[in-house]
Short mmCIF file of C-alpha atoms and ligand atoms in Angstrom, two decimals:
data_model
loop_
_atom_site.label_atom_id
_atom_site.label_comp_id
_atom_site.label_asym_id
_atom_site.label_seq_id
_atom_site.Cartn_x
_atom_site.Cartn_y
_atom_site.Cartn_z
CA MET A 19 175.64 59.33 133.17
CA ASP A 20 177.47 56.55 131.32
CA ARG A 21 174.97 54.11 129.82
CA TYR A 22 175.27 50.34 129.48
CA LEU A 23 172.74 47.63 128.75
CA VAL A 24 172.23 44.01 127.83
CA PHE A 25 170.80 42.97 124.46
CA GLY A 26 168.94 39.67 124.33
CA HIS A 27 165.68 38.06 123.34
CA PRO A 28 164.07 37.29 125.69
CA VAL A 29 165.96 39.37 128.22
CA ARG A 30 163.31 40.54 130.69
CA HIS A 31 164.48 38.12 133.37
CA SER A 32 168.17 38.93 132.93
CA LYS A 33 170.06 39.39 136.18
CA SER A 34 172.68 41.61 134.52
CA PRO A 35 171.08 44.97 135.49
CA PHE A 36 170.98 43.86 139.12
CA ILE A 37 174.57 42.57 139.04
CA HIS A 38 176.06 45.63 137.31
CA THR A 39 174.12 48.08 139.46
CA MET A 40 175.56 46.36 142.53
CA PHE A 41 179.06 46.42 141.02
CA ALA A 42 178.71 50.14 140.27
CA ARG A 43 177.58 50.90 143.80
CA GLN A 44 180.37 48.85 145.29
CA THR A 45 183.09 50.51 143.17
CA GLN A 46 181.47 53.97 143.27
CA GLN A 47 181.16 54.19 139.51
CA GLU A 48 178.48 56.46 138.06
CA LEU A 49 176.61 54.45 135.47
CA GLU A 50 173.22 53.12 134.54
CA TYR A 51 172.55 49.67 133.14
CA GLY A 52 169.35 48.68 131.33
CA LEU A 53 167.75 46.05 129.11
CA ALA A 54 167.04 45.95 125.37
CA GLU A 55 165.00 43.28 123.64
CA PRO A 56 165.04 44.05 119.92
CA ALA A 57 163.21 41.80 117.46
CA VAL A 58 165.57 39.11 116.26
CA ASP A 59 166.11 40.80 112.86
CA GLU A 60 166.51 44.27 114.37
CA PHE A 61 169.53 43.70 116.60
CA ALA A 62 172.08 45.30 114.25
CA GLN A 63 170.05 48.49 114.01
CA ALA A 64 169.37 48.59 117.76
CA LEU A 65 173.07 48.18 118.50
CA ARG A 66 174.00 51.01 116.13
CA THR A 67 171.35 53.31 117.59
CA PHE A 68 172.49 52.60 121.16
CA PHE A 69 176.08 53.62 120.42
CA ASP A 70 175.02 56.56 118.19
CA GLN A 71 173.06 57.86 121.16
CA GLY A 72 176.05 57.79 123.48
CA GLY A 73 176.04 54.26 124.93
CA LYS A 74 179.41 53.28 126.39
CA GLY A 75 179.14 49.52 126.32
CA CYS A 76 176.82 46.55 126.33
CA ASN A 77 176.46 42.90 127.04
CA VAL A 78 175.01 40.60 124.43
CA THR A 79 173.22 37.39 125.23
CA VAL A 80 171.15 34.71 123.46
CA PRO A 81 170.44 34.80 120.52
CA PHE A 82 172.69 37.69 119.47
CA LYS A 83 176.23 36.65 120.47
CA GLU A 84 177.26 35.28 117.07
CA GLN A 85 175.75 38.24 115.23
CA ALA A 86 177.53 40.68 117.56
CA PHE A 87 180.77 38.97 116.51
CA THR A 88 180.16 40.19 112.95
CA LEU A 89 179.07 43.72 113.89
CA VAL A 90 182.00 45.04 115.97
CA ASP A 91 185.04 46.86 114.53
CA CYS A 92 187.63 44.84 116.37
CA LEU A 93 187.74 41.53 118.28
CA SER A 94 189.75 40.54 121.35
CA PRO A 95 191.74 37.30 120.89
CA ARG A 96 189.36 35.43 123.22
CA ALA A 97 186.29 36.66 121.32
CA LYS A 98 187.93 35.59 118.06
CA ARG A 99 188.49 32.10 119.49
CA ALA A 100 184.99 31.90 120.95
CA GLY A 101 183.36 32.95 117.67
CA ALA A 102 180.95 35.00 119.73
CA VAL A 103 180.82 38.34 121.53
CA ASN A 104 179.12 38.88 124.89
CA THR A 105 180.70 42.23 125.78
CA ILE A 106 181.14 45.33 123.62
CA LYS A 107 183.06 48.43 124.64
CA LEU A 108 183.20 51.74 122.82
CA THR A 109 186.85 52.73 123.14
CA ASP A 110 188.09 56.31 123.56
CA ASP A 111 189.02 56.21 119.85
CA GLY A 112 185.42 55.43 118.89
CA VAL A 113 186.14 51.79 118.04
CA LEU A 114 183.58 49.10 118.94
CA LEU A 115 185.64 46.39 120.63
CA GLY A 116 184.04 42.94 120.86
CA ASP A 117 185.11 40.71 123.72
CA ASN A 118 183.97 37.44 125.26
CA THR A 119 184.11 37.08 129.04
CA ASP A 120 182.13 33.83 129.39
CA GLY A 121 185.08 31.44 129.50
CA ALA A 122 187.03 33.67 131.86
CA GLY A 123 183.94 33.76 134.07
CA LEU A 124 183.78 29.98 134.14
CA VAL A 125 187.46 29.63 135.05
CA ALA A 126 187.21 32.33 137.74
CA ASP A 127 184.20 30.58 139.28
CA LEU A 128 185.90 27.18 139.23
CA LYS A 129 188.93 28.69 140.97
CA SER A 130 186.78 30.45 143.54
CA HIS A 131 185.42 26.99 144.42
CA GLY A 132 188.96 25.71 144.86
CA VAL A 133 188.93 23.50 141.76
CA THR A 134 192.44 22.79 140.45
CA LEU A 135 192.64 22.92 136.67
CA ALA A 136 196.38 22.52 136.10
CA ASP A 137 197.28 18.88 135.38
CA SER A 138 193.66 17.84 135.75
CA ARG A 139 191.67 15.61 133.41
CA ILE A 140 188.61 17.55 132.26
CA LEU A 141 185.50 16.29 130.50
CA LEU A 142 183.48 18.92 128.64
CA LEU A 143 179.97 17.86 127.66
CA GLY A 144 178.48 19.62 124.64
CA ALA A 145 179.95 21.26 121.56
CA GLY A 146 177.74 24.32 121.07
CA GLY A 147 178.46 27.99 121.64
CA ALA A 148 178.88 27.59 125.40
CA ALA A 149 181.53 24.89 124.96
CA ARG A 150 183.35 26.90 122.30
CA GLY A 151 183.57 29.92 124.63
CA ALA A 152 185.01 27.82 127.45
CA LEU A 153 187.74 25.99 125.55
CA ALA A 154 190.53 28.55 125.24
CA PRO A 155 190.33 29.78 128.86
CA LEU A 156 190.23 26.16 130.14
CA LEU A 157 193.21 25.10 128.01
CA ALA A 158 195.14 28.15 129.22
CA GLU A 159 195.02 26.58 132.70
CA LEU A 160 197.13 23.68 131.40
CA PRO A 161 194.99 20.61 132.12
CA SER A 162 196.66 17.25 131.44
CA GLU A 163 193.79 16.37 129.09
CA LEU A 164 190.52 17.90 127.95
CA VAL A 165 187.99 15.57 126.35
CA ILE A 166 184.92 16.89 124.53
CA ALA A 167 181.89 14.60 124.29
CA ASN A 168 178.82 15.57 122.33
CA ARG A 169 175.61 13.88 121.22
CA THR A 170 176.54 14.80 117.64
CA HIS A 171 180.09 13.49 117.64
CA THR A 172 181.23 15.29 114.48
CA LYS A 173 180.67 18.65 116.20
CA ALA A 174 182.97 17.61 119.05
CA GLN A 175 185.58 16.47 116.54
CA LEU A 176 185.47 19.80 114.69
CA LEU A 177 185.79 21.73 117.93
CA ALA A 178 188.73 19.63 119.14
CA ALA A 179 190.48 20.16 115.79
CA GLU A 180 189.91 23.90 116.01
CA PHE A 181 191.46 24.20 119.48
CA CYS A 182 194.15 21.51 119.45
CA ASP A 183 196.87 24.10 118.88
CA LEU A 184 196.14 25.43 122.37
CA GLY A 185 196.49 22.19 124.34
CA PRO A 186 195.72 18.47 124.68
CA VAL A 187 192.09 18.47 123.54
CA THR A 188 190.39 15.46 121.93
CA ALA A 189 186.85 14.37 121.06
CA GLN A 190 185.29 11.11 122.24
CA THR A 191 181.80 9.71 121.94
CA TYR A 192 179.86 9.27 125.18
CA GLU A 193 180.36 5.50 124.80
CA GLN A 194 184.14 5.85 124.48
CA LEU A 195 184.58 7.80 127.72
CA ALA A 196 186.67 5.91 130.27
CA GLY A 197 189.17 6.43 133.06
CA THR A 198 189.10 8.96 135.87
CA PHE A 199 188.08 12.53 135.20
CA ASP A 200 188.75 15.20 137.84
CA LEU A 201 186.14 17.63 136.54
CA VAL A 202 183.04 17.34 134.36
CA ILE A 203 181.58 20.51 132.88
CA ASN A 204 178.10 20.31 131.43
CA SER A 205 177.74 22.95 128.73
CA THR A 206 174.80 21.20 127.03
CA SER A 207 171.35 22.70 127.05
CA ALA A 208 169.91 19.31 128.09
CA SER A 209 168.97 20.61 131.56
CA LEU A 210 166.67 23.18 129.93
CA GLN A 211 164.40 20.30 128.91
CA GLY A 212 165.02 18.49 132.19
CA GLU A 213 167.09 15.96 130.21
CA LEU A 214 170.48 14.45 130.93
CA PRO A 215 173.51 14.04 128.69
CA PRO A 216 174.00 10.27 128.20
CA LEU A 217 176.93 9.89 130.59
CA ALA A 218 177.73 6.50 132.15
CA PRO A 219 177.23 6.64 135.96
CA ALA A 220 180.52 4.73 136.38
CA LEU A 221 182.38 7.93 135.42
CA ILE A 222 181.16 9.64 138.60
CA HIS A 223 183.26 9.11 141.73
CA THR A 224 183.49 10.82 145.11
CA ASP A 225 186.46 13.05 144.22
CA ILE A 226 185.07 14.36 140.95
CA ALA A 227 183.97 17.99 140.64
CA ILE A 228 180.75 18.60 138.69
CA TYR A 229 179.95 21.92 137.02
CA ASP A 230 176.68 22.69 135.26
CA MET A 231 176.64 25.97 133.33
CA MET A 232 172.87 26.08 133.91
CA TYR A 233 171.43 27.15 137.24
CA GLY A 234 168.11 27.35 139.01
CA ALA A 235 166.47 27.63 142.41
CA SER A 236 167.13 23.93 142.96
CA ASP A 237 169.72 21.48 141.64
CA THR A 238 169.75 21.08 137.86
CA ALA A 239 168.86 17.64 136.54
CA PHE A 240 172.54 16.97 135.86
CA ILE A 241 173.71 17.96 139.34
CA SER A 242 170.97 15.85 140.98
CA TRP A 243 171.98 12.89 138.85
CA ALA A 244 175.71 13.31 139.65
CA LYS A 245 174.98 13.60 143.39
CA GLN A 246 172.90 10.43 143.24
CA HIS A 247 175.92 8.67 141.81
CA GLY A 248 178.29 9.86 144.50
CA ALA A 249 179.65 13.25 143.40
CA ARG A 250 180.40 15.36 146.47
CA GLN A 251 181.36 18.66 144.85
CA SER A 252 178.89 20.26 142.47
CA MET A 253 178.54 23.82 141.21
CA ASP A 254 175.97 25.52 139.02
CA GLY A 255 176.36 28.39 136.56
CA LEU A 256 175.19 31.23 138.79
CA GLY A 257 178.78 31.93 139.83
CA MET A 258 179.87 31.94 136.18
CA LEU A 259 177.15 34.49 135.42
CA VAL A 260 178.47 36.82 138.12
CA GLU A 261 182.13 36.27 137.21
CA GLN A 262 181.60 36.93 133.48
CA ALA A 263 179.81 40.14 134.48
CA ALA A 264 182.72 41.15 136.72
CA GLU A 265 185.09 40.58 133.83
CA ALA A 266 182.89 42.71 131.52
CA PHE A 267 182.69 45.46 134.15
CA THR A 268 186.50 45.40 134.37
CA VAL A 269 186.77 45.71 130.57
CA TRP A 270 184.49 48.77 130.61
CA ARG A 271 185.56 50.58 133.77
CA GLY A 272 189.14 49.41 134.39
CA ILE A 273 188.21 48.43 137.94
CA ARG A 274 187.44 44.91 139.15
CA PRO A 275 184.41 44.52 141.39
CA GLY A 276 184.17 41.89 144.11
CA THR A 277 181.72 39.09 143.33
CA LYS A 278 180.97 37.36 146.66
CA GLN A 279 178.35 39.76 147.98
CA VAL A 280 176.53 39.95 144.62
CA LEU A 281 176.44 36.18 144.37
CA ARG A 282 175.04 35.94 147.88
CA GLU A 283 172.28 38.44 147.03
CA LEU A 284 171.40 36.58 143.84
CA LYS A 285 171.14 33.30 145.73
CA ARG A 286 168.93 34.95 148.28
CA ASN A 287 166.68 36.30 145.51
CA LEU A 288 166.49 32.88 143.92
CA GLY A 289 165.57 31.38 147.27
CA VAL A 290 168.67 29.15 147.34
CA ILE A 291 169.79 30.50 150.73
P1 LIG B 26 174.77 26.81 123.51
O1 LIG B 26 175.08 28.02 122.70
O2 LIG B 26 174.08 27.08 124.82
O3 LIG B 26 175.94 25.91 123.68
P2 LIG B 26 173.80 25.22 121.36
O4 LIG B 26 174.84 25.80 120.50
O5 LIG B 26 172.41 25.05 120.86
O6 LIG B 26 173.65 26.04 122.69
O7 LIG B 26 174.35 23.81 121.88
C1 LIG B 26 173.62 22.98 122.72
C2 LIG B 26 174.48 21.79 123.09
O8 LIG B 26 173.74 20.95 123.98
C3 LIG B 26 174.87 20.92 121.91
O9 LIG B 26 176.15 20.39 122.15
C4 LIG B 26 173.81 19.82 121.95
O10 LIG B 26 174.20 18.62 121.35
P3 LIG B 26 174.05 18.44 119.74
O11 LIG B 26 175.22 19.15 119.14
O12 LIG B 26 174.09 16.99 119.52
O13 LIG B 26 172.71 19.06 119.37
C5 LIG B 26 173.68 19.64 123.43
N1 LIG B 26 172.41 19.03 123.85
C6 LIG B 26 171.18 19.60 123.84
N2 LIG B 26 170.25 18.76 124.34
C7 LIG B 26 170.92 17.61 124.67
C8 LIG B 26 170.52 16.35 125.24
N3 LIG B 26 169.24 16.09 125.56
N4 LIG B 26 171.48 15.43 125.46
C9 LIG B 26 172.77 15.66 125.13
N5 LIG B 26 173.21 16.83 124.59
C10 LIG B 26 172.29 17.79 124.36
#
């Protein structure tokens, strides 16, 4: 049977085996999908061994995405732009192709919630790996403006400079932010510590859409905060997780699974519904 897995550390609580097993069932694909948690300095060896032993493809998550970028034979354009690889496929020619489906997953989830990206004014909070992965797919949707704000402003400036050939992207400090944004995407890891990015409440209005790449059984700190200040539409990163997996599955198997039922099951498992 064709073998796939996810590499990460820690990875025990990954939902990827559940998601891909459901995708395989739904599309009647014969495959198995497992977990691998190599020591941080043993990822390269573990990756090689997996493919030497007949593995067909894998996902890569924290903290190995940047290292995976350096270990594959060939990079997709979106992986090259993201500077990170979350999906690897062994091609029929024996080439290890590195791809990145995170940004596509974000855009697919936003669209599935009916969020319009074309001509919209987008605020992206954070300038780490998650923000980098999102930029090219967001700019491909032709927003009127995309502003990056980050605690460490120089990182936002560098990111904006790196992507400005793809669209109208600029960097602003949190204090400089003004005007009406249609969508705010929180890619910071602040929620992990129960913290908030230092965003002025005046930027939140009833018609704004709020997206937090984090998720949990209850609202993230950022979503709670935005709701308190009047935001009516908020989304967390569970949908992005499922959509990036669907994109990876499509890369591997050439068949696109549906995501709605899987998302519903995951929410049920989390106790959200
Ligand atoms: P990831 O790969 O998940 O993006 P990362 O590369 O470590 O993780 O980036 C984390 C991002 O969250 C950074 O933009 C970080 O801001 P700095 O560049 O200033 O470190 C941001 N971040 C983390 N905690 C934050 C907080 N409490 N408030 C605001 N931004 C925060």
